[in-house]
Amino acid sequence: MKKLILLALVAAPSLLFAQENFVIKGKVGSIDAPAKIFLTYREGTNTITDSSAVKNGAFDFKGQVKDITYASIVVDYKGVGIQNLDRKVQQDVLVVYLVNGTTDIKSADSLSKAKVTGTKVNEDNQKFKVYTRSIADANKALDAEYEATPSEKRTKEFNDYIDKKEDSISVKERALDSLYIQANPDSYMSLQALRGMGGPYPNYTQLAPEFEKLSPALRASNAGVKYKKYLDVIKSVSVGEMAPDFAQPDTNGTMVSLSSFKGKYVLLDFWASWCGPCRAENPNVVKAFNTYKGKNFTILSVSLDRPGKKDNWLKAIHKDGLAWNHVSDLKFWDNDAAKLYGIQAIPQNLLIDPSGKIIAKDLFGDALEKKLGEIFGTM
């Protein structure tokens, strides 16, 4: 199943650069201590967690963020602490945006069913969730179908069937997002819809025309300008473009550049030791490498491992049998090469020809070996 096999995602970055002073006032039923309410969001690569006592269902948060920021509010009914919540049980969670003004949250029972008012971004977000509910329901049903099937019955035919249904849902989701953008060119949520259309593996030729549907004011805003810069990045690493050069330390600390492999076919592979989907994909990459390493083909893997976690990186290389070139600046999602290539999900890869041109992207499963077979005439 693609969504279970492929993705480890960077938290969606905020899109604006204007200071936001937010206030959240909430009321969820009549819950009381020891229950607590937690607010979590990202600032750069850091996760920020705040908490609020709750009395007769009432809670509040206030603070300041650099820009409109995606956040989650979670109810800890037993007061065990957010780190100790039972991950096997669906939690009572509400997504909000931290934005200038007062956001009001009210529900007679569950936080996840709350009505959110007071700030336009959050009101638009509520409407957008209703608008895309059919997609959320379809994905939930597909996940349930997959999980209900015992692992021994997840044959290639079954996985192909799941992938086909998933692709069908994705097509419908992109169509809905496109219609939303066209109907709401001034809405901040149209930028979020645009990000959703791009998904983890964005296509410039698909997204650029959608960006032009946004109102001139939204395109010229800080949010729009930043997204346009992101589009420029993914355009620069599209199939047919020359791969941007970079250099990072290898496992011994020696600087290694992408351009040093010019004259060979190179798979530029982004991964990390902490990334489960990457580790699951590694056997396919190992198989392709062992098959074609003698045919002018090599791999340069860039790890998005965390600062101070070099040992984890080295252990994963050894354990997974990754007998090729490895580099990393150990900056997690701030990895300079990852930012240069617009990487927002891993694993992700690009196949580069001997001249340095990108000739294919995101070759997973059997796709990498098949593509190399076509190149080297073994298929």
PDB file of N, CA and C in Angstrom, residues 73-78 80-82 84-94 110-112:
ATOM      1  N   ILE A  73      -4.859  20.456  18.839  1.00  0.00           N
ATOM      2  CA  ILE A  73      -5.301  20.513  20.225  1.00  0.00           C
ATOM      3  C   ILE A  73      -5.786  19.112  20.608  1.00  0.00           C
ATOM      4  N   VAL A  74      -5.286  18.599  21.731  1.00  0.00           N
ATOM      5  CA  VAL A  74      -5.561  17.221  22.148  1.00  0.00           C
ATOM      6  C   VAL A  74      -6.115  17.225  23.569  1.00  0.00           C
ATOM      7  N   VAL A  75      -7.158  16.425  23.791  1.00  0.00           N
ATOM      8  CA  VAL A  75      -7.705  16.274  25.141  1.00  0.00           C
ATOM      9  C   VAL A  75      -7.052  15.072  25.828  1.00  0.00           C
ATOM     10  N   ASP A  76      -6.467  15.313  26.974  1.00  0.00           N
ATOM     11  CA  ASP A  76      -5.916  14.251  27.824  1.00  0.00           C
ATOM     12  C   ASP A  76      -6.920  14.037  28.952  1.00  0.00           C
ATOM     13  N   TYR A  77      -7.869  13.147  28.713  1.00  0.00           N
ATOM     14  CA  TYR A  77      -8.986  12.983  29.648  1.00  0.00           C
ATOM     15  C   TYR A  77      -8.556  12.483  31.023  1.00  0.00           C
ATOM     16  N   LYS A  78      -7.505  11.666  31.071  1.00  0.00           N
ATOM     17  CA  LYS A  78      -7.094  11.065  32.343  1.00  0.00           C
ATOM     18  C   LYS A  78      -5.961  11.830  33.017  1.00  0.00           C
ATOM     19  N   VAL A  80      -2.798  12.008  32.101  1.00  0.00           N
ATOM     20  CA  VAL A  80      -1.575  11.204  32.144  1.00  0.00           C
ATOM     21  C   VAL A  80      -0.393  11.906  31.469  1.00  0.00           C
ATOM     22  N   GLY A  81      -0.664  12.991  30.743  1.00  0.00           N
ATOM     23  CA  GLY A  81       0.393  13.678  30.004  1.00  0.00           C
ATOM     24  C   GLY A  81       0.384  13.276  28.541  1.00  0.00           C
ATOM     25  N   ILE A  82       0.682  14.209  27.681  1.00  0.00           N
ATOM     26  CA  ILE A  82       0.558  13.958  26.249  1.00  0.00           C
ATOM     27  C   ILE A  82       1.492  12.846  25.774  1.00  0.00           C
ATOM     28  N   ASN A  84       2.166  10.200  27.325  1.00  0.00           N
ATOM     29  CA  ASN A  84       1.714   8.890  27.821  1.00  0.00           C
ATOM     30  C   ASN A  84       0.342   8.486  27.302  1.00  0.00           C
ATOM     31  N   LEU A  85      -0.206   9.231  26.358  1.00  0.00           N
ATOM     32  CA  LEU A  85      -1.496   8.862  25.786  1.00  0.00           C
ATOM     33  C   LEU A  85      -1.374   7.539  25.045  1.00  0.00           C
ATOM     34  N   ASP A  86      -2.403   6.754  25.095  1.00  0.00           N
ATOM     35  CA  ASP A  86      -2.420   5.439  24.442  1.00  0.00           C
ATOM     36  C   ASP A  86      -2.527   5.623  22.935  1.00  0.00           C
ATOM     37  N   ARG A  87      -1.437   5.373  22.214  1.00  0.00           N
ATOM     38  CA  ARG A  87      -1.410   5.592  20.766  1.00  0.00           C
ATOM     39  C   ARG A  87      -2.257   4.577  20.003  1.00  0.00           C
ATOM     40  N   LYS A  88      -2.674   3.513  20.677  1.00  0.00           N
ATOM     41  CA  LYS A  88      -3.507   2.502  20.017  1.00  0.00           C
ATOM     42  C   LYS A  88      -4.976   2.917  19.999  1.00  0.00           C
ATOM     43  N   VAL A  89      -5.304   3.946  20.756  1.00  0.00           N
ATOM     44  CA  VAL A  89      -6.679   4.421  20.854  1.00  0.00           C
ATOM     45  C   VAL A  89      -6.777   5.762  20.128  1.00  0.00           C
ATOM     46  N   GLN A  90      -7.831   5.933  19.340  1.00  0.00           N
ATOM     47  CA  GLN A  90      -8.009   7.193  18.630  1.00  0.00           C
ATOM     48  C   GLN A  90      -8.219   8.329  19.634  1.00  0.00           C
ATOM     49  N   GLN A  91      -7.393   9.346  19.515  1.00  0.00           N
ATOM     50  CA  GLN A  91      -7.446  10.450  20.459  1.00  0.00           C
ATOM     51  C   GLN A  91      -8.457  11.506  20.011  1.00  0.00           C
ATOM     52  N   ASP A  92      -8.878  12.326  20.971  1.00  0.00           N
ATOM     53  CA  ASP A  92      -9.812  13.425  20.697  1.00  0.00           C
ATOM     54  C   ASP A  92      -8.983  14.644  20.314  1.00  0.00           C
ATOM     55  N   VAL A  93      -8.890  14.903  19.009  1.00  0.00           N
ATOM     56  CA  VAL A  93      -7.965  15.905  18.476  1.00  0.00           C
ATOM     57  C   VAL A  93      -8.714  16.872  17.561  1.00  0.00           C
ATOM     58  N   LEU A  94      -8.290  18.123  17.577  1.00  0.00           N
ATOM     59  CA  LEU A  94      -8.820  19.128  16.663  1.00  0.00           C
ATOM     60  C   LEU A  94      -7.655  19.890  16.040  1.00  0.00           C
ATOM     61  N   SER A 110     -17.356  16.054  22.147  1.00  0.00           N
ATOM     62  CA  SER A 110     -16.011  15.761  21.679  1.00  0.00           C
ATOM     63  C   SER A 110     -15.344  16.979  21.055  1.00  0.00           C
ATOM     64  N   LEU A 111     -14.066  17.164  21.370  1.00  0.00           N
ATOM     65  CA  LEU A 111     -13.300  18.247  20.764  1.00  0.00           C
ATOM     66  C   LEU A 111     -13.255  18.101  19.244  1.00  0.00           C
ATOM     67  N   SER A 112     -13.148  16.874  18.768  1.00  0.00           N
ATOM     68  CA  SER A 112     -13.041  16.633  17.330  1.00  0.00           C
ATOM     69  C   SER A 112     -14.299  17.070  16.576  1.00  0.00           C
TER      70      SER A 112
END
